[in-house]
Amino acid sequence: MERVVSPVPEGRLVLVCGQEGAGKSTIIRALLPCTPYSARIDAEDIGQTNPCPMDDEFFDLLRGNVAGLVERFWSAGYVNVIAGSFLRDYRDYLAFRQLLPKPTAVFLVELLVDSDVRDDRRLSRAKQTTQRWRDRVDLIPEDRTIREAANTDYRYIGVDTTNLSIVETVRWITESIPEIYRQQ
């Protein structure tokens, strides 16, 4: 297979985060076709375990796996990597960033959504969860550290998807990152 080499010399990272049901997996998949020289990593796909402890040790493992894949994709010429579903807060971001020695441009996209819409999405999506699981997740307070952090090495892009379609959300994101999407 002949690979096209990107004219961009350094790796760039689009990180997608948000609460359960915000649309992270959907948006990560939807961004790939319009992102040049790109790969996508949805940590929900690579982090399936049984049991799934969702504790700090588990997230350490998950961040390491995602960082390793990011580096491998960059090395293979995919300079734009879209990754998500593994950051809980700013502290997680800092721990992840330490695993990436290569300088990058980082764009952190946080999907925001009203709780009623989020709950409807959680019930109607293909990935079904139990009421017990949703109640457990709902006890976790909304994190604001990613959007409120000062002196970060990423550009923060908050997108309220409450009334946006997938296409509209992708358009919002791509218009917010001309460094990657201006050729589109």
mmCIF file with all atom_site columns, C-alpha atoms in Angstrom:
data_model
loop_
_atom_site.group_PDB
_atom_site.id
_atom_site.type_symbol
_atom_site.label_atom_id
_atom_site.label_alt_id
_atom_site.label_comp_id
_atom_site.label_asym_id
_atom_site.label_entity_id
_atom_site.label_seq_id
_atom_site.pdbx_PDB_ins_code
_atom_site.Cartn_x
_atom_site.Cartn_y
_atom_site.Cartn_z
_atom_site.occupancy
_atom_site.B_iso_or_equiv
_atom_site.pdbx_formal_charge
_atom_site.auth_seq_id
_atom_site.auth_comp_id
_atom_site.auth_asym_id
_atom_site.auth_atom_id
_atom_site.pdbx_PDB_model_num
ATOM 1   C CA . MET A 1 1   ? 0.000   0.000  0.000  1.00 0.00 ? 1   MET A CA 1
ATOM 2   C CA . GLU A 1 2   ? 1.446   3.344  -1.009 1.00 0.00 ? 2   GLU A CA 1
ATOM 3   C CA . ARG A 1 3   ? 1.047   5.994  1.646  1.00 0.00 ? 3   ARG A CA 1
ATOM 4   C CA . VAL A 1 4   ? 0.683   9.688  0.892  1.00 0.00 ? 4   VAL A CA 1
ATOM 5   C CA . VAL A 1 5   ? 3.016   11.739 3.046  1.00 0.00 ? 5   VAL A CA 1
ATOM 6   C CA . SER A 1 6   ? 1.556   14.841 4.650  1.00 0.00 ? 6   SER A CA 1
ATOM 7   C CA . PRO A 1 7   ? 3.210   18.179 3.902  1.00 0.00 ? 7   PRO A CA 1
ATOM 8   C CA . VAL A 1 8   ? 2.866   19.018 7.614  1.00 0.00 ? 8   VAL A CA 1
ATOM 9   C CA . PRO A 1 9   ? 6.045   18.013 9.465  1.00 0.00 ? 9   PRO A CA 1
ATOM 10  C CA . GLU A 1 10  ? 4.700   17.714 13.023 1.00 0.00 ? 10  GLU A CA 1
ATOM 11  C CA . GLY A 1 11  ? 1.914   15.773 14.626 1.00 0.00 ? 11  GLY A CA 1
ATOM 12  C CA . ARG A 1 12  ? -1.319  17.510 15.577 1.00 0.00 ? 12  ARG A CA 1
ATOM 13  C CA . LEU A 1 13  ? -3.863  16.231 18.021 1.00 0.00 ? 13  LEU A CA 1
ATOM 14  C CA . VAL A 1 14  ? -7.612  16.828 18.232 1.00 0.00 ? 14  VAL A CA 1
ATOM 15  C CA . LEU A 1 15  ? -8.836  15.581 21.608 1.00 0.00 ? 15  LEU A CA 1
ATOM 16  C CA . VAL A 1 16  ? -12.573 15.131 22.122 1.00 0.00 ? 16  VAL A CA 1
ATOM 17  C CA . CYS A 1 17  ? -13.956 15.019 25.646 1.00 0.00 ? 17  CYS A CA 1
ATOM 18  C CA . GLY A 1 18  ? -17.282 15.479 27.407 1.00 0.00 ? 18  GLY A CA 1
ATOM 19  C CA . GLN A 1 19  ? -19.727 13.734 29.684 1.00 0.00 ? 19  GLN A CA 1
ATOM 20  C CA . GLU A 1 20  ? -21.164 10.326 28.906 1.00 0.00 ? 20  GLU A CA 1
ATOM 21  C CA . GLY A 1 21  ? -23.741 10.751 26.145 1.00 0.00 ? 21  GLY A CA 1
ATOM 22  C CA . ALA A 1 22  ? -22.287 14.037 24.873 1.00 0.00 ? 22  ALA A CA 1
ATOM 23  C CA . GLY A 1 23  ? -21.458 12.409 21.518 1.00 0.00 ? 23  GLY A CA 1
ATOM 24  C CA . LYS A 1 24  ? -17.700 11.817 21.729 1.00 0.00 ? 24  LYS A CA 1
ATOM 25  C CA . SER A 1 25  ? -17.635 8.542  19.789 1.00 0.00 ? 25  SER A CA 1
ATOM 26  C CA . THR A 1 26  ? -20.054 9.843  17.170 1.00 0.00 ? 26  THR A CA 1
ATOM 27  C CA . ILE A 1 27  ? -18.080 13.038 16.574 1.00 0.00 ? 27  ILE A CA 1
ATOM 28  C CA . ILE A 1 28  ? -14.706 11.264 16.530 1.00 0.00 ? 28  ILE A CA 1
ATOM 29  C CA . ARG A 1 29  ? -16.033 8.995  13.756 1.00 0.00 ? 29  ARG A CA 1
ATOM 30  C CA . ALA A 1 30  ? -17.652 11.904 11.890 1.00 0.00 ? 30  ALA A CA 1
ATOM 31  C CA . LEU A 1 31  ? -14.461 14.014 11.925 1.00 0.00 ? 31  LEU A CA 1
ATOM 32  C CA . LEU A 1 32  ? -12.232 11.360 10.342 1.00 0.00 ? 32  LEU A CA 1
ATOM 33  C CA . PRO A 1 33  ? -13.482 11.622 6.711  1.00 0.00 ? 33  PRO A CA 1
ATOM 34  C CA . CYS A 1 34  ? -12.970 15.403 6.616  1.00 0.00 ? 34  CYS A CA 1
ATOM 35  C CA . THR A 1 35  ? -9.591  15.437 8.396  1.00 0.00 ? 35  THR A CA 1
ATOM 36  C CA . PRO A 1 36  ? -6.618  15.188 6.018  1.00 0.00 ? 36  PRO A CA 1
ATOM 37  C CA . TYR A 1 37  ? -3.769  12.764 6.795  1.00 0.00 ? 37  TYR A CA 1
ATOM 38  C CA . SER A 1 38  ? -5.623  11.497 9.839  1.00 0.00 ? 38  SER A CA 1
ATOM 39  C CA . ALA A 1 39  ? -6.355  8.595  12.127 1.00 0.00 ? 39  ALA A CA 1
ATOM 40  C CA . ARG A 1 40  ? -8.903  8.263  14.887 1.00 0.00 ? 40  ARG A CA 1
ATOM 41  C CA . ILE A 1 41  ? -8.664  6.631  18.294 1.00 0.00 ? 41  ILE A CA 1
ATOM 42  C CA . ASP A 1 42  ? -11.783 6.162  20.379 1.00 0.00 ? 42  ASP A CA 1
ATOM 43  C CA . ALA A 1 43  ? -10.620 4.948  23.764 1.00 0.00 ? 43  ALA A CA 1
ATOM 44  C CA . GLU A 1 44  ? -14.024 3.328  24.278 1.00 0.00 ? 44  GLU A CA 1
ATOM 45  C CA . ASP A 1 45  ? -13.049 0.896  21.525 1.00 0.00 ? 45  ASP A CA 1
ATOM 46  C CA . ILE A 1 46  ? -9.617  0.034  22.922 1.00 0.00 ? 46  ILE A CA 1
ATOM 47  C CA . GLY A 1 47  ? -10.482 0.217  26.604 1.00 0.00 ? 47  GLY A CA 1
ATOM 48  C CA . GLN A 1 48  ? -13.175 -2.427 26.911 1.00 0.00 ? 48  GLN A CA 1
ATOM 49  C CA . THR A 1 49  ? -12.498 -4.623 29.941 1.00 0.00 ? 49  THR A CA 1
ATOM 50  C CA . ASN A 1 50  ? -14.484 -6.937 32.168 1.00 0.00 ? 50  ASN A CA 1
ATOM 51  C CA . PRO A 1 51  ? -14.663 -5.913 34.898 1.00 0.00 ? 51  PRO A CA 1
ATOM 52  C CA . CYS A 1 52  ? -14.299 -2.242 34.032 1.00 0.00 ? 52  CYS A CA 1
ATOM 53  C CA . PRO A 1 53  ? -13.051 -0.556 37.210 1.00 0.00 ? 53  PRO A CA 1
ATOM 54  C CA . MET A 1 54  ? -12.965 3.041  35.863 1.00 0.00 ? 54  MET A CA 1
ATOM 55  C CA . ASP A 1 55  ? -10.436 3.945  38.550 1.00 0.00 ? 55  ASP A CA 1
ATOM 56  C CA . ASP A 1 56  ? -7.168  5.895  38.353 1.00 0.00 ? 56  ASP A CA 1
ATOM 57  C CA . GLU A 1 57  ? -5.122  2.779  37.573 1.00 0.00 ? 57  GLU A CA 1
ATOM 58  C CA . PHE A 1 58  ? -7.441  1.908  34.684 1.00 0.00 ? 58  PHE A CA 1
ATOM 59  C CA . PHE A 1 59  ? -7.208  5.443  33.264 1.00 0.00 ? 59  PHE A CA 1
ATOM 60  C CA . ASP A 1 60  ? -3.398  5.342  33.564 1.00 0.00 ? 60  ASP A CA 1
ATOM 61  C CA . LEU A 1 61  ? -3.439  2.197  31.411 1.00 0.00 ? 61  LEU A CA 1
ATOM 62  C CA . LEU A 1 62  ? -5.874  3.732  28.947 1.00 0.00 ? 62  LEU A CA 1
ATOM 63  C CA . ARG A 1 63  ? -3.846  6.958  28.568 1.00 0.00 ? 63  ARG A CA 1
ATOM 64  C CA . GLY A 1 64  ? -0.686  4.941  27.944 1.00 0.00 ? 64  GLY A CA 1
ATOM 65  C CA . ASN A 1 65  ? -2.377  2.887  25.254 1.00 0.00 ? 65  ASN A CA 1
ATOM 66  C CA . VAL A 1 66  ? -3.803  5.965  23.535 1.00 0.00 ? 66  VAL A CA 1
ATOM 67  C CA . ALA A 1 67  ? -0.436  7.783  23.685 1.00 0.00 ? 67  ALA A CA 1
ATOM 68  C CA . GLY A 1 68  ? 1.303   4.768  22.149 1.00 0.00 ? 68  GLY A CA 1
ATOM 69  C CA . LEU A 1 69  ? -1.185  4.674  19.280 1.00 0.00 ? 69  LEU A CA 1
ATOM 70  C CA . VAL A 1 70  ? -0.873  8.423  18.699 1.00 0.00 ? 70  VAL A CA 1
ATOM 71  C CA . GLU A 1 71  ? 2.906   8.082  18.365 1.00 0.00 ? 71  GLU A CA 1
ATOM 72  C CA . ARG A 1 72  ? 2.573   5.097  16.010 1.00 0.00 ? 72  ARG A CA 1
ATOM 73  C CA . PHE A 1 73  ? 0.109   6.944  13.776 1.00 0.00 ? 73  PHE A CA 1
ATOM 74  C CA . TRP A 1 74  ? 2.344   10.028 13.674 1.00 0.00 ? 74  TRP A CA 1
ATOM 75  C CA . SER A 1 75  ? 5.342   7.859  12.800 1.00 0.00 ? 75  SER A CA 1
ATOM 76  C CA . ALA A 1 76  ? 3.351   6.322  9.940  1.00 0.00 ? 76  ALA A CA 1
ATOM 77  C CA . GLY A 1 77  ? 2.582   9.752  8.450  1.00 0.00 ? 77  GLY A CA 1
ATOM 78  C CA . TYR A 1 78  ? -0.872  10.393 9.879  1.00 0.00 ? 78  TYR A CA 1
ATOM 79  C CA . VAL A 1 79  ? -0.103  13.810 11.310 1.00 0.00 ? 79  VAL A CA 1
ATOM 80  C CA . ASN A 1 80  ? -3.638  14.619 12.452 1.00 0.00 ? 80  ASN A CA 1
ATOM 81  C CA . VAL A 1 81  ? -4.845  12.262 15.143 1.00 0.00 ? 81  VAL A CA 1
ATOM 82  C CA . ILE A 1 82  ? -8.359  12.550 16.537 1.00 0.00 ? 82  ILE A CA 1
ATOM 83  C CA . ALA A 1 83  ? -8.659  10.872 19.925 1.00 0.00 ? 83  ALA A CA 1
ATOM 84  C CA . GLY A 1 84  ? -11.179 10.872 22.705 1.00 0.00 ? 84  GLY A CA 1
ATOM 85  C CA . SER A 1 85  ? -13.169 9.201  25.438 1.00 0.00 ? 85  SER A CA 1
ATOM 86  C CA . PHE A 1 86  ? -10.282 8.988  27.913 1.00 0.00 ? 86  PHE A CA 1
ATOM 87  C CA . LEU A 1 87  ? -9.917  12.394 29.595 1.00 0.00 ? 87  LEU A CA 1
ATOM 88  C CA . ARG A 1 88  ? -11.842 12.953 32.800 1.00 0.00 ? 88  ARG A CA 1
ATOM 89  C CA . ASP A 1 89  ? -10.260 16.267 33.788 1.00 0.00 ? 89  ASP A CA 1
ATOM 90  C CA . TYR A 1 90  ? -7.257  18.570 33.358 1.00 0.00 ? 90  TYR A CA 1
ATOM 91  C CA . ARG A 1 91  ? -5.087  16.372 35.559 1.00 0.00 ? 91  ARG A CA 1
ATOM 92  C CA . ASP A 1 92  ? -5.724  13.472 33.153 1.00 0.00 ? 92  ASP A CA 1
ATOM 93  C CA . TYR A 1 93  ? -4.737  15.735 30.268 1.00 0.00 ? 93  TYR A CA 1
ATOM 94  C CA . LEU A 1 94  ? -1.440  16.675 31.939 1.00 0.00 ? 94  LEU A CA 1
ATOM 95  C CA . ALA A 1 95  ? -0.639  13.017 32.630 1.00 0.00 ? 95  ALA A CA 1
ATOM 96  C CA . PHE A 1 96  ? -1.429  12.121 28.999 1.00 0.00 ? 96  PHE A CA 1
ATOM 97  C CA . ARG A 1 97  ? 0.633   14.994 27.599 1.00 0.00 ? 97  ARG A CA 1
ATOM 98  C CA . GLN A 1 98  ? 3.706   13.803 29.503 1.00 0.00 ? 98  GLN A CA 1
ATOM 99  C CA . LEU A 1 99  ? 3.516   10.560 27.519 1.00 0.00 ? 99  LEU A CA 1
ATOM 100 C CA . LEU A 1 100 ? 3.923   12.396 24.201 1.00 0.00 ? 100 LEU A CA 1
ATOM 101 C CA . PRO A 1 101 ? 7.492   13.621 23.738 1.00 0.00 ? 101 PRO A CA 1
ATOM 102 C CA . LYS A 1 102 ? 6.918   14.896 20.207 1.00 0.00 ? 102 LYS A CA 1
ATOM 103 C CA . PRO A 1 103 ? 5.907   18.576 20.010 1.00 0.00 ? 103 PRO A CA 1
ATOM 104 C CA . THR A 1 104 ? 2.363   18.941 18.742 1.00 0.00 ? 104 THR A CA 1
ATOM 105 C CA . ALA A 1 105 ? -0.427  21.376 18.210 1.00 0.00 ? 105 ALA A CA 1
ATOM 106 C CA . VAL A 1 106 ? -3.274  20.303 20.466 1.00 0.00 ? 106 VAL A CA 1
ATOM 107 C CA . PHE A 1 107 ? -6.916  21.237 20.030 1.00 0.00 ? 107 PHE A CA 1
ATOM 108 C CA . LEU A 1 108 ? -9.143  20.176 22.912 1.00 0.00 ? 108 LEU A CA 1
ATOM 109 C CA . VAL A 1 109 ? -12.798 19.905 21.912 1.00 0.00 ? 109 VAL A CA 1
ATOM 110 C CA . GLU A 1 110 ? -15.251 19.629 24.782 1.00 0.00 ? 110 GLU A CA 1
ATOM 111 C CA . LEU A 1 111 ? -18.752 18.547 23.809 1.00 0.00 ? 111 LEU A CA 1
ATOM 112 C CA . LEU A 1 112 ? -21.342 20.131 26.055 1.00 0.00 ? 112 LEU A CA 1
ATOM 113 C CA . VAL A 1 113 ? -24.997 19.147 26.152 1.00 0.00 ? 113 VAL A CA 1
ATOM 114 C CA . ASP A 1 114 ? -28.050 19.790 28.330 1.00 0.00 ? 114 ASP A CA 1
ATOM 115 C CA . SER A 1 115 ? -28.730 16.927 30.714 1.00 0.00 ? 115 SER A CA 1
ATOM 116 C CA . ASP A 1 116 ? -32.198 16.142 29.262 1.00 0.00 ? 116 ASP A CA 1
ATOM 117 C CA . VAL A 1 117 ? -30.803 15.764 25.735 1.00 0.00 ? 117 VAL A CA 1
ATOM 118 C CA . ARG A 1 118 ? -27.819 13.793 27.044 1.00 0.00 ? 118 ARG A CA 1
ATOM 119 C CA . ASP A 1 119 ? -30.174 11.410 28.854 1.00 0.00 ? 119 ASP A CA 1
ATOM 120 C CA . ASP A 1 120 ? -32.266 10.920 25.689 1.00 0.00 ? 120 ASP A CA 1
ATOM 121 C CA . ARG A 1 121 ? -29.103 10.170 23.693 1.00 0.00 ? 121 ARG A CA 1
ATOM 122 C CA . ARG A 1 122 ? -27.924 7.664  26.284 1.00 0.00 ? 122 ARG A CA 1
ATOM 123 C CA . LEU A 1 123 ? -31.219 5.783  26.018 1.00 0.00 ? 123 LEU A CA 1
ATOM 124 C CA . SER A 1 124 ? -31.509 5.819  22.215 1.00 0.00 ? 124 SER A CA 1
ATOM 125 C CA . ARG A 1 125 ? -27.942 5.036  21.127 1.00 0.00 ? 125 ARG A CA 1
ATOM 126 C CA . ALA A 1 126 ? -26.665 1.657  20.015 1.00 0.00 ? 126 ALA A CA 1
ATOM 127 C CA . LYS A 1 127 ? -24.353 1.331  23.021 1.00 0.00 ? 127 LYS A CA 1
ATOM 128 C CA . GLN A 1 128 ? -26.872 0.458  25.691 1.00 0.00 ? 128 GLN A CA 1
ATOM 129 C CA . THR A 1 129 ? -26.174 0.959  29.374 1.00 0.00 ? 129 THR A CA 1
ATOM 130 C CA . THR A 1 130 ? -28.144 0.003  32.441 1.00 0.00 ? 130 THR A CA 1
ATOM 131 C CA . GLN A 1 131 ? -30.027 2.433  34.625 1.00 0.00 ? 131 GLN A CA 1
ATOM 132 C CA . ARG A 1 132 ? -27.655 1.452  37.434 1.00 0.00 ? 132 ARG A CA 1
ATOM 133 C CA . TRP A 1 133 ? -24.640 2.439  35.313 1.00 0.00 ? 133 TRP A CA 1
ATOM 134 C CA . ARG A 1 134 ? -26.228 5.752  34.255 1.00 0.00 ? 134 ARG A CA 1
ATOM 135 C CA . ASP A 1 135 ? -27.107 6.560  37.866 1.00 0.00 ? 135 ASP A CA 1
ATOM 136 C CA . ARG A 1 136 ? -23.512 5.805  38.894 1.00 0.00 ? 136 ARG A CA 1
ATOM 137 C CA . VAL A 1 137 ? -22.099 8.039  36.148 1.00 0.00 ? 137 VAL A CA 1
ATOM 138 C CA . ASP A 1 138 ? -24.558 10.819 37.010 1.00 0.00 ? 138 ASP A CA 1
ATOM 139 C CA . LEU A 1 139 ? -23.090 11.005 40.518 1.00 0.00 ? 139 LEU A CA 1
ATOM 140 C CA . ILE A 1 140 ? -19.804 12.232 39.028 1.00 0.00 ? 140 ILE A CA 1
ATOM 141 C CA . PRO A 1 141 ? -19.845 16.038 39.063 1.00 0.00 ? 141 PRO A CA 1
ATOM 142 C CA . GLU A 1 142 ? -19.319 17.829 35.768 1.00 0.00 ? 142 GLU A CA 1
ATOM 143 C CA . ASP A 1 143 ? -15.654 18.654 35.322 1.00 0.00 ? 143 ASP A CA 1
ATOM 144 C CA . ARG A 1 144 ? -14.767 22.258 34.515 1.00 0.00 ? 144 ARG A CA 1
ATOM 145 C CA . THR A 1 145 ? -10.981 22.055 34.927 1.00 0.00 ? 145 THR A CA 1
ATOM 146 C CA . ILE A 1 146 ? -10.299 21.487 31.219 1.00 0.00 ? 146 ILE A CA 1
ATOM 147 C CA . ARG A 1 147 ? -12.162 24.616 30.134 1.00 0.00 ? 147 ARG A CA 1
ATOM 148 C CA . GLU A 1 148 ? -10.997 26.758 33.055 1.00 0.00 ? 148 GLU A CA 1
ATOM 149 C CA . ALA A 1 149 ? -7.294  25.827 33.077 1.00 0.00 ? 149 ALA A CA 1
ATOM 150 C CA . ALA A 1 150 ? -4.881  28.725 32.567 1.00 0.00 ? 150 ALA A CA 1
ATOM 151 C CA . ASN A 1 151 ? -1.674  28.732 30.513 1.00 0.00 ? 151 ASN A CA 1
ATOM 152 C CA . THR A 1 152 ? -2.505  25.522 28.677 1.00 0.00 ? 152 THR A CA 1
ATOM 153 C CA . ASP A 1 153 ? -0.686  24.145 25.669 1.00 0.00 ? 153 ASP A CA 1
ATOM 154 C CA . TYR A 1 154 ? -3.967  23.476 23.839 1.00 0.00 ? 154 TYR A CA 1
ATOM 155 C CA . ARG A 1 155 ? -6.639  25.551 22.188 1.00 0.00 ? 155 ARG A CA 1
ATOM 156 C CA . TYR A 1 156 ? -9.921  24.942 23.975 1.00 0.00 ? 156 TYR A CA 1
ATOM 157 C CA . ILE A 1 157 ? -13.012 24.599 21.792 1.00 0.00 ? 157 ILE A CA 1
ATOM 158 C CA . GLY A 1 158 ? -16.287 24.213 23.656 1.00 0.00 ? 158 GLY A CA 1
ATOM 159 C CA . VAL A 1 159 ? -19.242 23.126 21.540 1.00 0.00 ? 159 VAL A CA 1
ATOM 160 C CA . ASP A 1 160 ? -22.773 23.050 22.918 1.00 0.00 ? 160 ASP A CA 1
ATOM 161 C CA . THR A 1 161 ? -24.304 20.207 20.905 1.00 0.00 ? 161 THR A CA 1
ATOM 162 C CA . THR A 1 162 ? -27.724 20.401 22.561 1.00 0.00 ? 162 THR A CA 1
ATOM 163 C CA . ASN A 1 163 ? -29.444 21.727 19.435 1.00 0.00 ? 163 ASN A CA 1
ATOM 164 C CA . LEU A 1 164 ? -26.843 20.779 16.821 1.00 0.00 ? 164 LEU A CA 1
ATOM 165 C CA . SER A 1 165 ? -26.907 17.874 14.407 1.00 0.00 ? 165 SER A CA 1
ATOM 166 C CA . ILE A 1 166 ? -23.787 15.778 13.836 1.00 0.00 ? 166 ILE A CA 1
ATOM 167 C CA . VAL A 1 167 ? -23.096 17.693 10.600 1.00 0.00 ? 167 VAL A CA 1
ATOM 168 C CA . GLU A 1 168 ? -23.485 21.046 12.369 1.00 0.00 ? 168 GLU A CA 1
ATOM 169 C CA . THR A 1 169 ? -21.202 19.942 15.212 1.00 0.00 ? 169 THR A CA 1
ATOM 170 C CA . VAL A 1 170 ? -18.511 18.802 12.770 1.00 0.00 ? 170 VAL A CA 1
ATOM 171 C CA . ARG A 1 171 ? -18.825 22.108 10.882 1.00 0.00 ? 171 ARG A CA 1
ATOM 172 C CA . TRP A 1 172 ? -18.418 24.058 14.159 1.00 0.00 ? 172 TRP A CA 1
ATOM 173 C CA . ILE A 1 173 ? -15.273 22.096 15.030 1.00 0.00 ? 173 ILE A CA 1
ATOM 174 C CA . THR A 1 174 ? -13.696 22.287 11.578 1.00 0.00 ? 174 THR A CA 1
ATOM 175 C CA . GLU A 1 175 ? -14.322 26.036 11.355 1.00 0.00 ? 175 GLU A CA 1
ATOM 176 C CA . SER A 1 176 ? -12.655 26.423 14.768 1.00 0.00 ? 176 SER A CA 1
ATOM 177 C CA . ILE A 1 177 ? -9.436  24.681 13.628 1.00 0.00 ? 177 ILE A CA 1
ATOM 178 C CA . PRO A 1 178 ? -8.345  26.297 10.336 1.00 0.00 ? 178 PRO A CA 1
ATOM 179 C CA . GLU A 1 179 ? -4.802  24.976 10.824 1.00 0.00 ? 179 GLU A CA 1
ATOM 180 C CA . ILE A 1 180 ? -6.127  21.538 9.924  1.00 0.00 ? 180 ILE A CA 1
ATOM 181 C CA . TYR A 1 181 ? -9.302  22.179 7.970  1.00 0.00 ? 181 TYR A CA 1
ATOM 182 C CA . ARG A 1 182 ? -8.608  25.272 5.828  1.00 0.00 ? 182 ARG A CA 1
ATOM 183 C CA . GLN A 1 183 ? -7.896  23.066 2.779  1.00 0.00 ? 183 GLN A CA 1
ATOM 184 C CA . GLN A 1 184 ? -11.385 21.594 2.967  1.00 0.00 ? 184 GLN A CA 1
#
